[in-house]
PDB file of C-alpha atoms and ligand atoms in Angstrom:
ATOM      1  CA  MET A  11       3.272  20.394   4.218  1.00  0.00           C
ATOM      2  CA  ILE A  12       1.487  17.012   5.844  1.00  0.00           C
ATOM      3  CA  ARG A  13       2.887  13.874   6.663  1.00  0.00           C
ATOM      4  CA  LEU A  14       0.490  10.691   6.627  1.00  0.00           C
ATOM      5  CA  ILE A  15       0.730   6.508   6.997  1.00  0.00           C
ATOM      6  CA  ILE A  16      -2.554   4.725   5.155  1.00  0.00           C
ATOM      7  CA  LEU A  17      -2.797   1.299   6.307  1.00  0.00           C
ATOM      8  CA  GLY A  18      -5.118  -1.802   4.928  1.00  0.00           C
ATOM      9  CA  ALA A  19      -4.738  -5.092   3.996  1.00  0.00           C
ATOM     10  CA  PRO A  20      -2.847  -6.863   1.035  1.00  0.00           C
ATOM     11  CA  GLY A  21      -6.016  -5.549  -1.528  1.00  0.00           C
ATOM     12  CA  SER A  22      -7.925  -2.740   0.680  1.00  0.00           C
ATOM     13  CA  GLY A  23      -7.207  -0.215  -2.700  1.00  0.00           C
ATOM     14  CA  LYS A  24      -4.671   1.218  -0.749  1.00  0.00           C
ATOM     15  CA  GLY A  25      -3.164   2.399  -3.914  1.00  0.00           C
ATOM     16  CA  SER A  26      -6.210   3.994  -5.387  1.00  0.00           C
ATOM     17  CA  GLN A  27      -5.825   6.441  -2.451  1.00  0.00           C
ATOM     18  CA  CYS A  28      -2.277   6.937  -1.929  1.00  0.00           C
ATOM     19  CA  LYS A  29      -2.630   8.608  -6.189  1.00  0.00           C
ATOM     20  CA  TRP A  30      -4.775  11.159  -5.801  1.00  0.00           C
ATOM     21  CA  ILE A  31      -3.301  11.935  -2.474  1.00  0.00           C
ATOM     22  CA  THR A  32       0.028  12.764  -3.307  1.00  0.00           C
ATOM     23  CA  LYS A  33      -1.641  14.666  -5.881  1.00  0.00           C
ATOM     24  CA  ASP A  34      -3.744  17.047  -4.064  1.00  0.00           C
ATOM     25  CA  TYR A  35      -1.694  17.362  -1.561  1.00  0.00           C
ATOM     26  CA  ASP A  36       1.825  17.378  -3.388  1.00  0.00           C
ATOM     27  CA  VAL A  37       3.505  14.944  -1.247  1.00  0.00           C
ATOM     28  CA  PRO A  38       5.608  12.188  -2.210  1.00  0.00           C
ATOM     29  CA  HIS A  39       4.138   9.347  -1.761  1.00  0.00           C
ATOM     30  CA  ILE A  40       6.450   6.011  -0.389  1.00  0.00           C
ATOM     31  CA  SER A  41       5.655   2.461  -1.269  1.00  0.00           C
ATOM     32  CA  THR A  42       8.125   0.079   0.622  1.00  0.00           C
ATOM     33  CA  GLY A  43       6.804  -2.571  -2.301  1.00  0.00           C
ATOM     34  CA  ASP A  44       7.731   0.277  -5.189  1.00  0.00           C
ATOM     35  CA  ILE A  45      11.374  -0.044  -3.640  1.00  0.00           C
ATOM     36  CA  LEU A  46      12.003  -3.628  -3.165  1.00  0.00           C
ATOM     37  CA  ARG A  47      11.024  -4.046  -6.232  1.00  0.00           C
ATOM     38  CA  LYS A  48      13.011  -1.203  -8.260  1.00  0.00           C
ATOM     39  CA  ASN A  49      15.595  -3.032  -5.536  1.00  0.00           C
ATOM     40  CA  ILE A  50      14.730  -6.482  -7.344  1.00  0.00           C
ATOM     41  CA  ALA A  51      14.545  -5.159 -11.185  1.00  0.00           C
ATOM     42  CA  ASP A  52      17.654  -3.261 -11.083  1.00  0.00           C
ATOM     43  CA  GLY A  53      18.978  -7.050  -9.556  1.00  0.00           C
ATOM     44  CA  THR A  54      20.725  -4.267  -5.958  1.00  0.00           C
ATOM     45  CA  PRO A  55      22.529  -6.887  -2.747  1.00  0.00           C
ATOM     46  CA  LEU A  56      19.354  -5.346  -1.108  1.00  0.00           C
ATOM     47  CA  GLY A  57      16.668  -6.803  -3.602  1.00  0.00           C
ATOM     48  CA  LEU A  58      18.532  -9.796  -4.036  1.00  0.00           C
ATOM     49  CA  GLU A  59      18.054 -10.506  -0.374  1.00  0.00           C
ATOM     50  CA  ALA A  60      14.875  -9.365  -0.387  1.00  0.00           C
ATOM     51  CA  LYS A  61      13.392 -11.337  -3.151  1.00  0.00           C
ATOM     52  CA  GLU A  62      13.895 -14.037  -1.291  1.00  0.00           C
ATOM     53  CA  TYR A  63      10.468 -13.598   1.200  1.00  0.00           C
ATOM     54  CA  MET A  64       8.753 -11.621  -1.371  1.00  0.00           C
ATOM     55  CA  ASP A  65       8.797 -14.500  -3.383  1.00  0.00           C
ATOM     56  CA  LYS A  66       7.246 -16.414  -0.405  1.00  0.00           C
ATOM     57  CA  GLY A  67       4.599 -13.363   0.624  1.00  0.00           C
ATOM     58  CA  ALA A  68       7.099 -13.608   3.894  1.00  0.00           C
ATOM     59  CA  LEU A  69       7.912  -9.563   5.089  1.00  0.00           C
ATOM     60  CA  VAL A  70      11.001  -8.691   4.841  1.00  0.00           C
ATOM     61  CA  PRO A  71      12.303  -8.692   7.695  1.00  0.00           C
ATOM     62  CA  ASP A  72      12.525  -5.237   9.687  1.00  0.00           C
ATOM     63  CA  GLU A  73      15.963  -4.909   9.211  1.00  0.00           C
ATOM     64  CA  LEU A  74      16.212  -3.926   5.923  1.00  0.00           C
ATOM     65  CA  VAL A  75      12.944  -1.980   5.126  1.00  0.00           C
ATOM     66  CA  ILE A  76      14.229  -0.142   8.713  1.00  0.00           C
ATOM     67  CA  ASN A  77      17.267   1.868   7.193  1.00  0.00           C
ATOM     68  CA  LEU A  78      15.736   1.944   3.254  1.00  0.00           C
ATOM     69  CA  LEU A  79      13.310   3.153   4.524  1.00  0.00           C
ATOM     70  CA  LYS A  80      15.077   5.772   7.097  1.00  0.00           C
ATOM     71  CA  ASN A  81      17.039   6.557   3.553  1.00  0.00           C
ATOM     72  CA  ARG A  82      14.709   7.851   1.793  1.00  0.00           C
ATOM     73  CA  LEU A  83      13.203  10.177   4.533  1.00  0.00           C
ATOM     74  CA  GLN A  84      16.103  12.279   4.514  1.00  0.00           C
ATOM     75  CA  GLU A  85      15.961  12.723   0.518  1.00  0.00           C
ATOM     76  CA  ALA A  86      14.979  16.786   0.327  1.00  0.00           C
ATOM     77  CA  ASP A  87      11.153  16.024  -1.437  1.00  0.00           C
ATOM     78  CA  CYS A  88      10.239  14.702   2.365  1.00  0.00           C
ATOM     79  CA  LYS A  89      12.377  17.438   4.356  1.00  0.00           C
ATOM     80  CA  GLU A  90      10.157  20.206   2.250  1.00  0.00           C
ATOM     81  CA  LYS A  91       6.395  18.419   0.862  1.00  0.00           C
ATOM     82  CA  GLY A  92       6.725  15.473   4.033  1.00  0.00           C
ATOM     83  CA  PHE A  93       5.346  12.388   3.277  1.00  0.00           C
ATOM     84  CA  LEU A  94       2.948   9.082   2.407  1.00  0.00           C
ATOM     85  CA  LEU A  95       4.040   6.295   3.219  1.00  0.00           C
ATOM     86  CA  ASP A  96       2.588   3.520   1.826  1.00  0.00           C
ATOM     87  CA  GLY A  97       3.627  -0.488   3.066  1.00  0.00           C
ATOM     88  CA  PHE A  98       4.813   1.279   5.748  1.00  0.00           C
ATOM     89  CA  PRO A  99       5.085   0.744   9.301  1.00  0.00           C
ATOM     90  CA  ARG A 100       3.585  -2.431   8.744  1.00  0.00           C
ATOM     91  CA  THR A 101       5.065  -4.231  12.026  1.00  0.00           C
ATOM     92  CA  LEU A 102       5.083  -3.134  15.395  1.00  0.00           C
ATOM     93  CA  ASP A 103       8.926  -2.918  15.137  1.00  0.00           C
ATOM     94  CA  GLN A 104       8.404  -0.499  12.174  1.00  0.00           C
ATOM     95  CA  ALA A 105       6.066   1.853  14.229  1.00  0.00           C
ATOM     96  CA  LYS A 106       8.130   1.375  16.990  1.00  0.00           C
ATOM     97  CA  ALA A 107      11.409   2.756  15.379  1.00  0.00           C
ATOM     98  CA  LEU A 108       9.543   5.645  12.420  1.00  0.00           C
ATOM     99  CA  ASP A 109       8.761   7.096  16.487  1.00  0.00           C
ATOM    100  CA  SER A 110      11.837   7.497  17.551  1.00  0.00           C
ATOM    101  CA  TYR A 111      12.985   8.323  13.845  1.00  0.00           C
ATOM    102  CA  LEU A 112      10.307  11.157  13.718  1.00  0.00           C
ATOM    103  CA  THR A 113      11.103  11.961  17.343  1.00  0.00           C
ATOM    104  CA  GLU A 114      14.787  12.289  17.101  1.00  0.00           C
ATOM    105  CA  ASN A 115      14.664  14.809  14.109  1.00  0.00           C
ATOM    106  CA  GLY A 116      11.644  17.636  15.985  1.00  0.00           C
ATOM    107  CA  LEU A 117       8.847  15.344  13.165  1.00  0.00           C
ATOM    108  CA  SER A 118       5.302  13.468  13.917  1.00  0.00           C
ATOM    109  CA  ILE A 119       2.542  11.803  12.438  1.00  0.00           C
ATOM    110  CA  ASP A 120       0.110  14.452  11.477  1.00  0.00           C
ATOM    111  CA  LYS A 121      -2.980  10.919  10.515  1.00  0.00           C
ATOM    112  CA  VAL A 122      -2.751   7.385   9.697  1.00  0.00           C
ATOM    113  CA  ILE A 123      -5.723   6.705   7.322  1.00  0.00           C
ATOM    114  CA  ASN A 124      -7.159   2.552   8.655  1.00  0.00           C
ATOM    115  CA  LEU A 125      -8.774   1.405   5.034  1.00  0.00           C
ATOM    116  CA  HIS A 126     -11.005  -1.350   6.340  1.00  0.00           C
ATOM    117  CA  VAL A 127     -11.842  -4.025   4.201  1.00  0.00           C
ATOM    118  CA  PRO A 128     -12.989  -6.980   5.285  1.00  0.00           C
ATOM    119  CA  ASP A 129     -11.688 -10.250   4.027  1.00  0.00           C
ATOM    120  CA  GLU A 130     -14.285 -12.121   1.664  1.00  0.00           C
ATOM    121  CA  GLU A 131     -14.127  -8.307  -0.335  1.00  0.00           C
ATOM    122  CA  ILE A 132     -10.802  -8.596  -0.676  1.00  0.00           C
ATOM    123  CA  MET A 133     -10.541 -12.160  -1.619  1.00  0.00           C
ATOM    124  CA  GLY A 134     -13.919 -11.219  -4.488  1.00  0.00           C
ATOM    125  CA  ARG A 135     -11.991  -8.525  -5.157  1.00  0.00           C
ATOM    126  CA  ALA A 136      -8.695 -10.696  -5.705  1.00  0.00           C
ATOM    127  CA  LEU A 137     -10.240 -13.424  -7.389  1.00  0.00           C
ATOM    128  CA  ASN A 138     -12.669 -10.905 -10.219  1.00  0.00           C
ATOM    129  CA  ARG A 139      -9.697  -8.740 -10.815  1.00  0.00           C
ATOM    130  CA  ARG A 140      -8.137  -8.818 -14.609  1.00  0.00           C
ATOM    131  CA  THR A 141      -4.577  -7.305 -15.392  1.00  0.00           C
ATOM    132  CA  CYS A 142      -3.850  -5.462 -18.860  1.00  0.00           C
ATOM    133  CA  SER A 143      -1.113  -7.749 -19.951  1.00  0.00           C
ATOM    134  CA  ASN A 144       0.380  -5.251 -21.863  1.00  0.00           C
ATOM    135  CA  PRO A 145       3.247  -3.923 -18.964  1.00  0.00           C
ATOM    136  CA  GLU A 146       3.403   0.162 -20.326  1.00  0.00           C
ATOM    137  CA  CYS A 147      -0.578  -0.361 -19.906  1.00  0.00           C
ATOM    138  CA  LYS A 148      -1.271  -2.913 -16.712  1.00  0.00           C
ATOM    139  CA  GLU A 149      -5.192  -0.910 -16.111  1.00  0.00           C
ATOM    140  CA  ILE A 150      -6.611  -2.690 -13.768  1.00  0.00           C
ATOM    141  CA  TYR A 151     -11.037  -4.266 -14.382  1.00  0.00           C
ATOM    142  CA  ASN A 152     -12.640  -5.750 -11.921  1.00  0.00           C
ATOM    143  CA  MET A 153     -15.197  -8.564 -14.178  1.00  0.00           C
ATOM    144  CA  ARG A 154     -17.918  -7.571 -11.179  1.00  0.00           C
ATOM    145  CA  ASP A 155     -18.042  -3.859 -10.532  1.00  0.00           C
ATOM    146  CA  ASN A 156     -16.078  -2.878 -14.148  1.00  0.00           C
ATOM    147  CA  PRO A 157     -16.063  -5.123 -16.913  1.00  0.00           C
ATOM    148  CA  PRO A 158     -14.032  -4.044 -19.714  1.00  0.00           C
ATOM    149  CA  LYS A 159     -16.261  -3.703 -23.492  1.00  0.00           C
ATOM    150  CA  GLU A 160     -14.574  -6.496 -24.732  1.00  0.00           C
ATOM    151  CA  GLU A 161     -14.493  -9.636 -22.533  1.00  0.00           C
ATOM    152  CA  GLY A 162     -10.733 -10.900 -22.306  1.00  0.00           C
ATOM    153  CA  ILE A 163      -9.253  -6.793 -24.070  1.00  0.00           C
ATOM    154  CA  CYS A 164      -8.100  -4.717 -22.311  1.00  0.00           C
ATOM    155  CA  ASP A 165     -10.276  -0.812 -23.682  1.00  0.00           C
ATOM    156  CA  LYS A 166      -7.432   1.337 -23.270  1.00  0.00           C
ATOM    157  CA  CYS A 167      -5.492  -0.313 -25.622  1.00  0.00           C
ATOM    158  CA  GLY A 168      -6.267  -3.214 -27.010  1.00  0.00           C
ATOM    159  CA  SER A 169      -4.183  -6.077 -25.200  1.00  0.00           C
ATOM    160  CA  LYS A 170      -4.670  -9.409 -23.905  1.00  0.00           C
ATOM    161  CA  LEU A 171      -6.294  -9.490 -19.614  1.00  0.00           C
ATOM    162  CA  PHE A 172      -4.751 -12.037 -17.720  1.00  0.00           C
ATOM    163  CA  VAL A 173      -5.324 -12.884 -13.646  1.00  0.00           C
ATOM    164  CA  ARG A 174      -2.417 -12.067 -11.548  1.00  0.00           C
ATOM    165  CA  ASP A 175      -0.451 -14.721 -10.265  1.00  0.00           C
ATOM    166  CA  ASP A 176      -1.019 -13.982  -6.572  1.00  0.00           C
ATOM    167  CA  ASP A 177      -4.684 -13.715  -7.607  1.00  0.00           C
ATOM    168  CA  ASN A 178      -5.119 -16.314  -6.557  1.00  0.00           C
ATOM    169  CA  GLU A 179      -7.661 -17.571  -3.200  1.00  0.00           C
ATOM    170  CA  ILE A 180      -4.596 -19.592  -1.174  1.00  0.00           C
ATOM    171  CA  THR A 181      -2.313 -16.888  -2.030  1.00  0.00           C
ATOM    172  CA  VAL A 182      -4.386 -13.645  -0.881  1.00  0.00           C
ATOM    173  CA  THR A 183      -5.409 -15.830   2.637  1.00  0.00           C
ATOM    174  CA  LYS A 184      -2.009 -16.414   3.262  1.00  0.00           C
ATOM    175  CA  ARG A 185      -1.610 -12.284   2.685  1.00  0.00           C
ATOM    176  CA  LEU A 186      -4.178 -11.164   4.865  1.00  0.00           C
ATOM    177  CA  ALA A 187      -3.490 -13.792   7.749  1.00  0.00           C
ATOM    178  CA  THR A 188       0.412 -12.318   7.574  1.00  0.00           C
ATOM    179  CA  TYR A 189      -2.212  -9.051   7.722  1.00  0.00           C
ATOM    180  CA  HIS A 190      -4.053 -10.218  10.364  1.00  0.00           C
ATOM    181  CA  ALA A 191      -0.584 -10.839  12.787  1.00  0.00           C
ATOM    182  CA  GLN A 192       1.286  -8.416  12.399  1.00  0.00           C
ATOM    183  CA  THR A 193       0.471  -5.285  10.872  1.00  0.00           C
ATOM    184  CA  GLU A 194      -3.406  -5.409  12.362  1.00  0.00           C
ATOM    185  CA  PRO A 195      -2.352  -3.988  16.313  1.00  0.00           C
ATOM    186  CA  LEU A 196      -1.062  -0.810  14.535  1.00  0.00           C
ATOM    187  CA  ILE A 197      -4.334   0.518  14.493  1.00  0.00           C
ATOM    188  CA  ALA A 198      -4.655  -0.128  18.144  1.00  0.00           C
ATOM    189  CA  TYR A 199      -1.153   1.865  18.109  1.00  0.00           C
ATOM    190  CA  TYR A 200      -1.807   5.095  16.282  1.00  0.00           C
ATOM    191  CA  THR A 201      -5.323   4.336  17.822  1.00  0.00           C
ATOM    192  CA  GLU A 202      -3.494   5.470  21.391  1.00  0.00           C
ATOM    193  CA  LYS A 203      -1.579   8.034  19.799  1.00  0.00           C
ATOM    194  CA  GLY A 204      -4.742   9.637  19.313  1.00  0.00           C
ATOM    195  CA  ILE A 205      -3.689  10.289  15.255  1.00  0.00           C
ATOM    196  CA  LEU A 206      -6.423   7.470  13.242  1.00  0.00           C
ATOM    197  CA  ALA A 207      -8.847   7.641  11.614  1.00  0.00           C
ATOM    198  CA  THR A 208     -10.437   4.920  10.048  1.00  0.00           C
ATOM    199  CA  VAL A 209     -12.244   5.008   7.270  1.00  0.00           C
ATOM    200  CA  VAL A 210     -14.906   1.613   5.477  1.00  0.00           C
ATOM    201  CA  GLY A 211     -13.815   1.056   1.850  1.00  0.00           C
ATOM    202  CA  GLN A 212     -17.035   1.284  -0.037  1.00  0.00           C
ATOM    203  CA  GLU A 213     -18.390  -0.166  -3.585  1.00  0.00           C
ATOM    204  CA  ARG A 214     -17.176   2.435  -5.284  1.00  0.00           C
ATOM    205  CA  LEU A 215     -14.122   4.322  -6.033  1.00  0.00           C
ATOM    206  CA  GLU A 216     -15.343   8.102  -5.684  1.00  0.00           C
ATOM    207  CA  ASP A 217     -17.511   7.107  -2.452  1.00  0.00           C
ATOM    208  CA  THR A 218     -14.255   5.395  -1.102  1.00  0.00           C
ATOM    209  CA  ILE A 219     -12.161   9.012  -1.936  1.00  0.00           C
ATOM    210  CA  ALA A 220     -14.624  11.560  -0.471  1.00  0.00           C
ATOM    211  CA  LEU A 221     -14.198   9.692   2.703  1.00  0.00           C
ATOM    212  CA  VAL A 222     -10.894   9.629   3.258  1.00  0.00           C
ATOM    213  CA  LYS A 223     -10.800  13.636   2.134  1.00  0.00           C
ATOM    214  CA  GLU A 224     -12.850  13.887   5.151  1.00  0.00           C
ATOM    215  CA  GLN A 225     -10.703  12.755   7.330  1.00  0.00           C
ATOM    216  CA  LEU A 226      -7.767  14.738   5.724  1.00  0.00           C
ATOM    217  CA  ALA A 227      -9.803  17.626   6.178  1.00  0.00           C
TER     218      ALA A 227
HETATM  219  P1  ADP B   9       0.869  -5.211  -2.417  1.00  0.00           P
HETATM  220  O1  ADP B   9       1.633  -6.943  -3.492  1.00  0.00           O
HETATM  221  O2  ADP B   9       1.105  -6.445  -0.306  1.00  0.00           O
HETATM  222  O3  ADP B   9       0.378  -4.335  -1.811  1.00  0.00           O
HETATM  223  P2  ADP B   9       3.321  -4.342  -1.145  1.00  0.00           P
HETATM  224  O4  ADP B   9       3.646  -3.952  -2.539  1.00  0.00           O
HETATM  225  O5  ADP B   9       3.121  -2.997   0.103  1.00  0.00           O
HETATM  226  O6  ADP B   9       2.249  -5.238  -0.767  1.00  0.00           O
HETATM  227  O7  ADP B   9       5.349  -5.375  -0.542  1.00  0.00           O
HETATM  228  C1  ADP B   9       4.912  -6.182  -1.540  1.00  0.00           C
HETATM  229  C2  ADP B   9       5.727  -7.063  -0.945  1.00  0.00           C
HETATM  230  O8  ADP B   9       6.222  -6.328  -0.410  1.00  0.00           O
HETATM  231  C3  ADP B   9       5.026  -7.370   0.879  1.00  0.00           C
HETATM  232  O9  ADP B   9       4.774  -8.933   0.910  1.00  0.00           O
HETATM  233  C4  ADP B   9       6.585  -7.659   2.078  1.00  0.00           C
HETATM  234  O10 ADP B   9       6.964  -8.889   1.780  1.00  0.00           O
HETATM  235  C5  ADP B   9       7.449  -6.795   0.827  1.00  0.00           C
HETATM  236  N1  ADP B   9       7.617  -5.377   2.271  1.00  0.00           N
HETATM  237  C6  ADP B   9       7.149  -4.608   0.875  1.00  0.00           C
HETATM  238  N2  ADP B   9       6.458  -3.183   2.285  1.00  0.00           N
HETATM  239  C7  ADP B   9       7.684  -4.292   3.217  1.00  0.00           C
HETATM  240  C8  ADP B   9       7.752  -3.907   4.930  1.00  0.00           C
HETATM  241  N3  ADP B   9       6.888  -1.928   6.004  1.00  0.00           N
HETATM  242  N4  ADP B   9       7.795  -4.261   5.695  1.00  0.00           N
HETATM  243  C9  ADP B   9       8.025  -5.987   5.358  1.00  0.00           C
HETATM  244  N5  ADP B   9       7.678  -6.360   4.460  1.00  0.00           N
HETATM  245  C10 ADP B   9       7.529  -5.306   3.462  1.00  0.00           C
HETATM  246 ZN1   ZN B  10      -3.729  -2.065 -21.977  1.00  0.00          ZN
END
């Protein structure tokens, strides 16, 4: 049983870390972005409301995500195994709401991993990213560090690669600005609580994994 938060700018590679942590620690991976996208796909009222904000690259209102998260934390798997929060909290108010919820339930966070990657590096990765167009595959390549064997073609399934709409300079700049303004204050918040560990994202995924492992050991 472990309760973790992973903080990091959009494009810092949180998703790749979450993949192994959720397996190794047998802990539910809770991504508010995924839950919101699922609601949009299912056409729920919550999804309809959230979509307006997400399309603009803005944050969904705190009240909405806080309720959504609290409901999720009440499910059996979280009670039994804890949780790995990815994309929540994203504002100070969300962090405070989470704290009140945990205190009321006699729970606490074990560790907050702050995955640090400089803005220029995030921009470079985004502009070099190519995504497989096959919705069943969605493999990600990087023209600089991890190119496909044949240009523009997915190694795994042979489908065409494309540049995601949001992997452009304007959108990435906007999302980084939102992160710095609204989410970065959480670093000080959790540092004060004595549970924050900063890991600098490395060029190679395995190297970053090793550093995160050290922090969780
Ligand atoms: P990214 O695409 O940056 O990895 P996510 O998948 O975590 O981001 O989230 C996508 C979008 O969903 C965000 O841009 C935001 O609009 C919304 N969202 C997700 N989590 C939250 C949250 N905790 N608070 C507010 N909005 C959120
Ligand atoms: Zn593919």
